[in-house]
Coordinates of C-alpha atoms in Angstrom, one line a residue:
M1 CA 32.5 -27.8 11.9
A2 CA 35.5 -27.5 13.8
A3 CA 35.5 -25.8 17.0
E4 CA 37.2 -22.5 15.8
D5 CA 34.2 -21.9 12.8
E6 CA 32.1 -21.8 15.8
G7 CA 34.0 -18.9 17.9
R8 CA 35.8 -22.1 20.1
T9 CA 38.9 -21.0 20.0
E10 CA 39.9 -21.7 23.7
E11 CA 42.2 -24.8 24.8
P12 CA 39.2 -26.5 27.7
S13 CA 40.0 -24.9 31.2
E14 CA 41.0 -28.0 34.2
Y15 CA 37.7 -26.5 35.4
K16 CA 36.3 -27.7 32.5
L17 CA 37.7 -31.1 31.8
E18 CA 37.4 -31.5 35.5
K19 CA 33.0 -30.8 35.7
A20 CA 32.6 -32.8 32.3
R21 CA 34.3 -35.4 34.4
K22 CA 32.0 -35.8 36.7
E23 CA 29.4 -35.8 34.4
G24 CA 31.1 -38.8 33.3
R25 CA 32.0 -37.0 29.0
V26 CA 35.0 -38.2 29.1
A27 CA 37.4 -39.6 25.8
K28 CA 37.7 -43.0 25.7
S29 CA 38.3 -45.6 23.2
A30 CA 35.5 -48.4 22.8
E31 CA 37.9 -50.2 20.8
V32 CA 40.9 -51.2 23.6
S33 CA 38.1 -52.5 26.3
S34 CA 36.7 -54.8 23.1
A35 CA 40.4 -56.1 22.3
L36 CA 41.5 -56.4 26.0
V37 CA 38.7 -58.3 26.7
L38 CA 38.8 -60.5 23.5
L39 CA 42.6 -61.1 24.2
F40 CA 41.6 -61.7 28.0
C41 CA 39.0 -64.0 27.4
V42 CA 40.5 -66.0 24.7
L43 CA 44.3 -67.1 27.3
V44 CA 41.2 -68.0 29.9
L45 CA 40.3 -70.2 27.2
V46 CA 43.7 -72.0 26.2
F47 CA 44.8 -72.1 29.8
L48 CA 41.8 -74.1 31.1
G49 CA 40.4 -75.6 27.3
N50 CA 41.4 -78.8 28.1
W51 CA 40.0 -78.5 32.0
I52 CA 36.3 -77.3 30.0
L53 CA 36.7 -80.2 27.3
N54 CA 37.0 -82.8 29.3
E55 CA 33.6 -81.0 31.9
L56 CA 31.4 -81.0 28.2
I57 CA 32.9 -84.7 27.7
T58 CA 31.8 -85.8 30.6
A59 CA 28.4 -84.2 30.8
F60 CA 28.0 -85.7 27.1
K61 CA 28.8 -89.0 28.4
F62 CA 26.4 -88.5 30.6
Y63 CA 23.2 -87.5 29.3
F64 CA 24.0 -90.3 26.5
S65 CA 23.8 -92.3 29.0
I66 CA 20.4 -91.7 30.2
A67 CA 19.1 -90.9 26.7
M68 CA 16.7 -93.6 26.3
D69 CA 15.2 -94.0 30.0
G70 CA 16.7 -91.2 31.4
D71 CA 14.4 -88.3 32.8
F72 CA 15.3 -85.0 32.3
T73 CA 12.5 -82.9 34.5
S74 CA 14.7 -84.9 38.0
P75 CA 16.4 -82.6 40.1
S76 CA 19.8 -84.4 39.4
V77 CA 19.4 -83.8 35.2
I78 CA 18.8 -80.5 36.4
Y79 CA 21.9 -80.0 38.1
M80 CA 24.1 -81.5 36.2
F81 CA 23.5 -79.3 33.8
F82 CA 24.1 -76.2 35.5
N83 CA 26.6 -77.6 37.7
V84 CA 29.4 -77.6 34.1
L85 CA 27.1 -74.6 32.6
L86 CA 28.7 -72.4 35.1
K87 CA 31.4 -74.1 35.5
C88 CA 32.2 -73.4 32.2
I89 CA 31.2 -70.2 31.8
I90 CA 31.4 -68.2 35.5
P91 CA 36.2 -68.7 34.4
V92 CA 35.1 -66.5 31.4
G93 CA 32.6 -64.1 32.3
A94 CA 34.6 -62.6 35.3
V95 CA 38.0 -62.1 33.0
A96 CA 36.1 -59.5 30.3
I97 CA 34.6 -58.3 33.4
V98 CA 37.7 -57.6 34.8
A99 CA 38.9 -56.9 31.7
G100 CA 36.7 -54.9 30.7
F101 CA 37.0 -52.5 33.8
L102 CA 40.9 -52.5 33.3
G103 CA 40.3 -51.0 29.7
N104 CA 38.1 -48.4 30.7
I105 CA 40.5 -47.2 34.3
V106 CA 43.0 -47.1 32.6
Q107 CA 42.1 -45.2 29.5
T108 CA 39.7 -42.4 32.0
K109 CA 43.2 -43.1 34.8
G110 CA 40.9 -43.8 37.4
I111 CA 37.1 -44.7 38.2
I112 CA 34.3 -42.5 37.2
F113 CA 31.1 -42.5 39.2
S114 CA 28.9 -40.5 37.3
L115 CA 24.6 -41.4 37.3
K116 CA 24.7 -38.2 34.5
P117 CA 25.3 -40.6 31.3
I118 CA 21.8 -43.1 32.2
E119 CA 19.6 -39.5 34.0
P120 CA 15.9 -40.0 31.6
K121 CA 15.3 -37.3 28.9
F122 CA 12.6 -36.5 26.8
S123 CA 15.0 -35.6 23.6
K124 CA 16.7 -39.2 23.7
I125 CA 13.0 -40.8 23.7
V126 CA 12.0 -39.2 20.6
P127 CA 13.3 -41.5 17.3
K128 CA 16.3 -39.3 15.9
V129 CA 16.3 -40.9 12.4
G130 CA 17.6 -38.4 10.4
E131 CA 20.3 -37.3 13.3
Y132 CA 21.3 -41.0 13.6
F133 CA 22.3 -41.8 9.4
K134 CA 24.5 -38.2 9.5
K135 CA 26.2 -39.5 13.0
T136 CA 26.9 -43.1 11.6
I137 CA 26.6 -42.7 7.7
F138 CA 27.4 -39.3 7.0
S139 CA 30.0 -37.5 8.9
G140 CA 33.7 -38.0 9.4
K141 CA 33.6 -39.7 12.7
G142 CA 31.3 -42.5 10.8
L143 CA 32.9 -43.0 8.1
F144 CA 36.4 -43.2 10.4
N145 CA 33.9 -46.0 12.2
I146 CA 33.3 -47.2 8.7
A147 CA 36.7 -47.6 8.1
K148 CA 37.5 -49.1 10.8
S149 CA 35.1 -51.6 11.0
I150 CA 35.4 -53.0 7.4
I151 CA 39.4 -52.9 8.6
K152 CA 38.3 -55.8 11.6
I153 CA 36.8 -58.0 8.9
V154 CA 39.8 -58.2 6.7
I155 CA 42.0 -58.6 9.2
I156 CA 39.5 -61.8 10.7
A157 CA 39.2 -62.6 7.0
V158 CA 43.5 -62.4 6.4
V159 CA 44.7 -64.0 9.8
G160 CA 41.8 -67.2 9.9
Y161 CA 42.3 -68.1 5.8
I162 CA 46.3 -68.2 6.8
F163 CA 46.2 -70.1 9.7
I164 CA 43.3 -72.6 8.0
K165 CA 45.1 -72.7 5.1
K166 CA 48.9 -74.1 7.2
N167 CA 46.9 -76.3 9.3
I168 CA 44.2 -78.2 6.3
P169 CA 46.5 -80.9 5.9
T170 CA 47.0 -82.3 9.7
L171 CA 43.4 -82.2 9.6
I172 CA 42.8 -83.7 7.2
Q173 CA 45.1 -86.3 7.8
V174 CA 43.7 -86.4 12.1
I175 CA 39.6 -86.6 10.6
D176 CA 40.5 -89.5 7.7
N177 CA 42.0 -91.8 10.9
G178 CA 39.3 -91.1 12.9
Q179 CA 40.7 -88.9 16.0
I180 CA 37.6 -87.4 16.7
T181 CA 38.7 -86.0 20.3
E182 CA 42.5 -85.2 18.6
A183 CA 40.9 -83.3 15.9
I184 CA 38.3 -81.0 18.0
R185 CA 41.7 -80.4 20.1
K186 CA 44.4 -79.1 16.4
I187 CA 40.1 -76.6 15.5
A188 CA 40.0 -75.4 19.4
S189 CA 43.9 -74.6 19.0
M190 CA 44.2 -73.5 15.9
C191 CA 40.9 -71.3 16.8
A192 CA 42.4 -70.0 19.3
Q193 CA 45.6 -68.8 18.1
I194 CA 43.6 -67.0 15.4
L195 CA 41.7 -65.6 17.9
I196 CA 45.1 -63.8 20.1
V197 CA 46.3 -62.6 16.7
V198 CA 43.3 -60.8 15.6
A199 CA 43.1 -59.4 19.5
V200 CA 46.4 -58.4 19.7
I201 CA 46.8 -56.7 16.3
F202 CA 43.2 -55.3 17.0
L203 CA 44.2 -54.2 20.5
V204 CA 47.5 -52.4 18.5
L205 CA 45.1 -50.3 16.1
A206 CA 43.0 -49.5 19.2
I207 CA 46.0 -46.8 20.6
P208 CA 45.6 -44.5 17.1
D209 CA 42.0 -45.2 17.6
Y210 CA 41.7 -44.2 21.9
F211 CA 44.2 -41.2 21.0
V212 CA 42.1 -40.2 17.6
I213 CA 38.9 -39.8 20.0
K214 CA 41.1 -37.9 22.6
R215 CA 41.4 -35.3 19.6
E216 CA 37.6 -35.3 18.9
F217 CA 37.5 -34.8 23.0
M218 CA 39.7 -32.1 23.1
E219 CA 38.3 -29.9 20.5
E220 CA 35.2 -30.5 20.8
M221 CA 35.7 -29.1 25.4
K222 CA 37.3 -26.1 23.1
M223 CA 36.0 -22.8 24.7
T224 CA 34.5 -19.1 23.7
K225 CA 36.6 -16.2 25.3
Q226 CA 33.2 -15.2 26.8
E227 CA 33.2 -18.9 28.5
V228 CA 36.4 -18.2 30.0
K229 CA 35.5 -15.4 31.0
E230 CA 31.6 -16.6 32.4
E231 CA 34.3 -19.5 34.0
Y232 CA 36.4 -16.8 35.6
K233 CA 33.2 -15.4 37.3
E234 CA 31.9 -18.5 38.2
M235 CA 35.2 -20.0 40.4
E236 CA 35.0 -17.0 42.2
G237 CA 32.1 -17.5 43.2
D238 CA 32.6 -21.5 44.0
P239 CA 32.8 -22.6 47.5
E240 CA 34.8 -25.0 46.6
V241 CA 37.4 -22.0 45.3
K242 CA 37.3 -19.8 47.9
G243 CA 37.5 -22.6 50.5
R244 CA 40.8 -23.0 48.9
L245 CA 42.0 -20.4 48.9
K246 CA 40.9 -20.1 52.7
Q247 CA 43.2 -23.7 53.3
M248 CA 46.7 -21.3 51.7
Q249 CA 46.0 -18.8 53.7
Q250 CA 45.8 -21.6 57.1
Q251 CA 48.6 -23.4 54.9
L252 CA 50.3 -19.7 54.8
L253 CA 50.3 -18.9 58.5
S254 CA 51.5 -22.3 59.8
S255 CA 54.4 -22.0 57.2
D256 CA 58.2 -20.0 57.2
V257 CA 56.6 -17.1 55.8
R258 CA 54.8 -16.4 59.3
R259 CA 57.9 -16.8 60.5
A260 CA 60.2 -14.3 57.3
V261 CA 57.2 -11.4 57.9
A262 CA 58.5 -11.9 62.0
E263 CA 61.7 -11.2 61.6
S264 CA 60.7 -8.4 59.1
D265 CA 61.9 -4.2 59.6
V266 CA 58.7 -3.4 57.5
V267 CA 55.9 -4.3 54.9
I268 CA 55.4 -2.2 52.1
T269 CA 51.4 -2.6 50.8
N270 CA 49.7 -0.7 48.0
P271 CA 47.2 -1.1 50.6
T272 CA 45.2 -3.1 49.4
H273 CA 46.2 -5.5 46.4
F274 CA 50.7 -6.4 47.4
A275 CA 52.3 -6.4 50.4
V276 CA 56.4 -6.1 50.7
A277 CA 58.6 -7.3 53.6
L278 CA 62.3 -6.0 53.6
K279 CA 65.2 -7.3 56.2
Y280 CA 68.4 -5.2 56.4
D281 CA 71.1 -7.6 58.1
Q282 CA 74.1 -5.1 58.0
A283 CA 76.4 -8.5 59.1
K284 CA 75.3 -10.0 55.9
T285 CA 74.5 -7.5 52.8
D286 CA 74.7 -4.6 51.9
S287 CA 71.0 -3.2 51.1
P288 CA 67.5 -4.3 52.5
M289 CA 66.5 -7.6 50.5
V290 CA 62.0 -9.5 49.7
N291 CA 61.7 -11.2 53.3
A292 CA 58.0 -11.9 51.7
K293 CA 55.4 -11.0 49.6
G294 CA 52.4 -11.9 48.5
E295 CA 49.1 -10.5 46.2
D296 CA 45.3 -9.8 48.1
Q297 CA 44.5 -12.4 50.4
I298 CA 48.0 -12.9 51.0
A299 CA 49.1 -9.6 51.0
Q300 CA 46.3 -9.0 53.5
T301 CA 47.9 -12.6 55.8
I302 CA 51.4 -11.3 55.6
K303 CA 49.2 -7.9 57.0
Q304 CA 47.9 -9.1 59.5
I305 CA 51.0 -11.4 60.3
A306 CA 52.9 -7.2 60.4
R307 CA 50.2 -6.2 63.0
D308 CA 50.2 -9.0 65.6
N309 CA 54.7 -8.0 65.2
N310 CA 54.5 -5.0 66.1
I311 CA 55.5 -4.8 62.7
P312 CA 55.5 -1.7 60.6
I313 CA 53.1 -1.3 57.6
V314 CA 54.1 1.8 55.2
E315 CA 51.9 2.0 52.2
N316 CA 53.1 3.4 49.5
R317 CA 51.5 2.3 46.0
P318 CA 54.6 2.7 43.4
V319 CA 56.9 1.1 45.6
A320 CA 54.9 -1.9 45.8
R321 CA 53.7 -2.5 43.0
E322 CA 57.2 -1.9 41.9
L323 CA 58.5 -4.0 44.2
Y324 CA 56.0 -7.4 44.7
T325 CA 56.7 -7.4 40.3
N326 CA 60.3 -6.6 39.0
L327 CA 61.8 -8.5 42.3
K328 CA 61.4 -12.4 44.2
V329 CA 61.8 -13.1 47.8
G330 CA 65.3 -12.9 49.0
D331 CA 66.3 -10.5 46.6
I332 CA 68.7 -7.1 47.4
I333 CA 67.2 -4.2 46.7
P334 CA 68.7 -2.9 43.6
Q335 CA 70.4 0.6 43.1
I336 CA 67.6 2.2 41.3
Y337 CA 65.4 1.6 44.6
F338 CA 67.8 2.6 47.2
N339 CA 66.9 6.9 47.7
V340 CA 63.5 5.7 48.5
I341 CA 63.6 2.9 50.5
A342 CA 66.5 4.3 52.3
T343 CA 63.7 7.5 53.3
I344 CA 61.5 4.5 54.2
Y345 CA 63.7 3.5 56.3
S346 CA 64.7 6.0 58.3
Q347 CA 60.6 7.0 59.0
L348 CA 61.3 3.4 61.1
D349 CA 62.8 3.9 65.3
K350 CA 65.0 1.5 64.9
F351 CA 66.6 3.0 61.9
K352 CA 66.9 6.5 62.8
N353 CA 70.3 6.5 63.9
K354 CA 71.8 4.8 61.3

């Protein structure tokens, strides 16, 4: 069901996306990670192929030499087996882990650590066969995944057919000449070429798959108007948000705004929501200018700075709102406000005689 059909018409907020991220829910395509793992592992096998082949040949020669009378349970034989096994597996396994890790980081734009997805839930234990088939087969997403699997099979078959057909004459010639080692190398080289081409194609196809999954995720995260209102209320009471407001206030106190308010002539307030500080420098301007302004918590901070510096505070609700809404910091007071601003300035001691 589309988000609009469920009443979720609003785009997800940053707060909701960040909350989902902390829970480990992000847009992520498994195709990107698997394609990178396949590509990097094949490249490692190509790079270390000769070395791995020589290690395996050495191991086979050793075991064939003791096949008739050797003790396969002796520590030296067991050590030889695990030594060769680990030397061949560890490089490939390490690269696979790094490639998978890289594929996830690229998609999620950083490392996400959350225990939420692995928390035990009874609902996950109870099998829901009908729901499973509905999601995996009888749905748009399920059909899309089936189509991806079929495309992958077709790609592997086509690429494999092209390369095998191309190399069959050479392989037959090498085998007829009794060059078994060379035949193995040729087959390994052909397989590596097939896997590299397939991995690159899979990686190219994984890019649109990621964007499809991201679009579905954003659609799933859409919110109703009621959810937006409830989130806003939740954020207002969120200690983290309050901490940010307090931090903003502290930054304001230590910024140029403190100096701007301290140099002002008067602060006009409404008195709880808005505060606008005005300064009149006759040598520079023909009328006062907005030196600083703020709303809510910042307005209260501006008033406190004014008190600390003995700057007059004048309460005038309509003027404060008009100046705050229509003017920016640095704007000159327009002619429409001349009379009321002149009246306010005429009440100030330093301007009574001007």
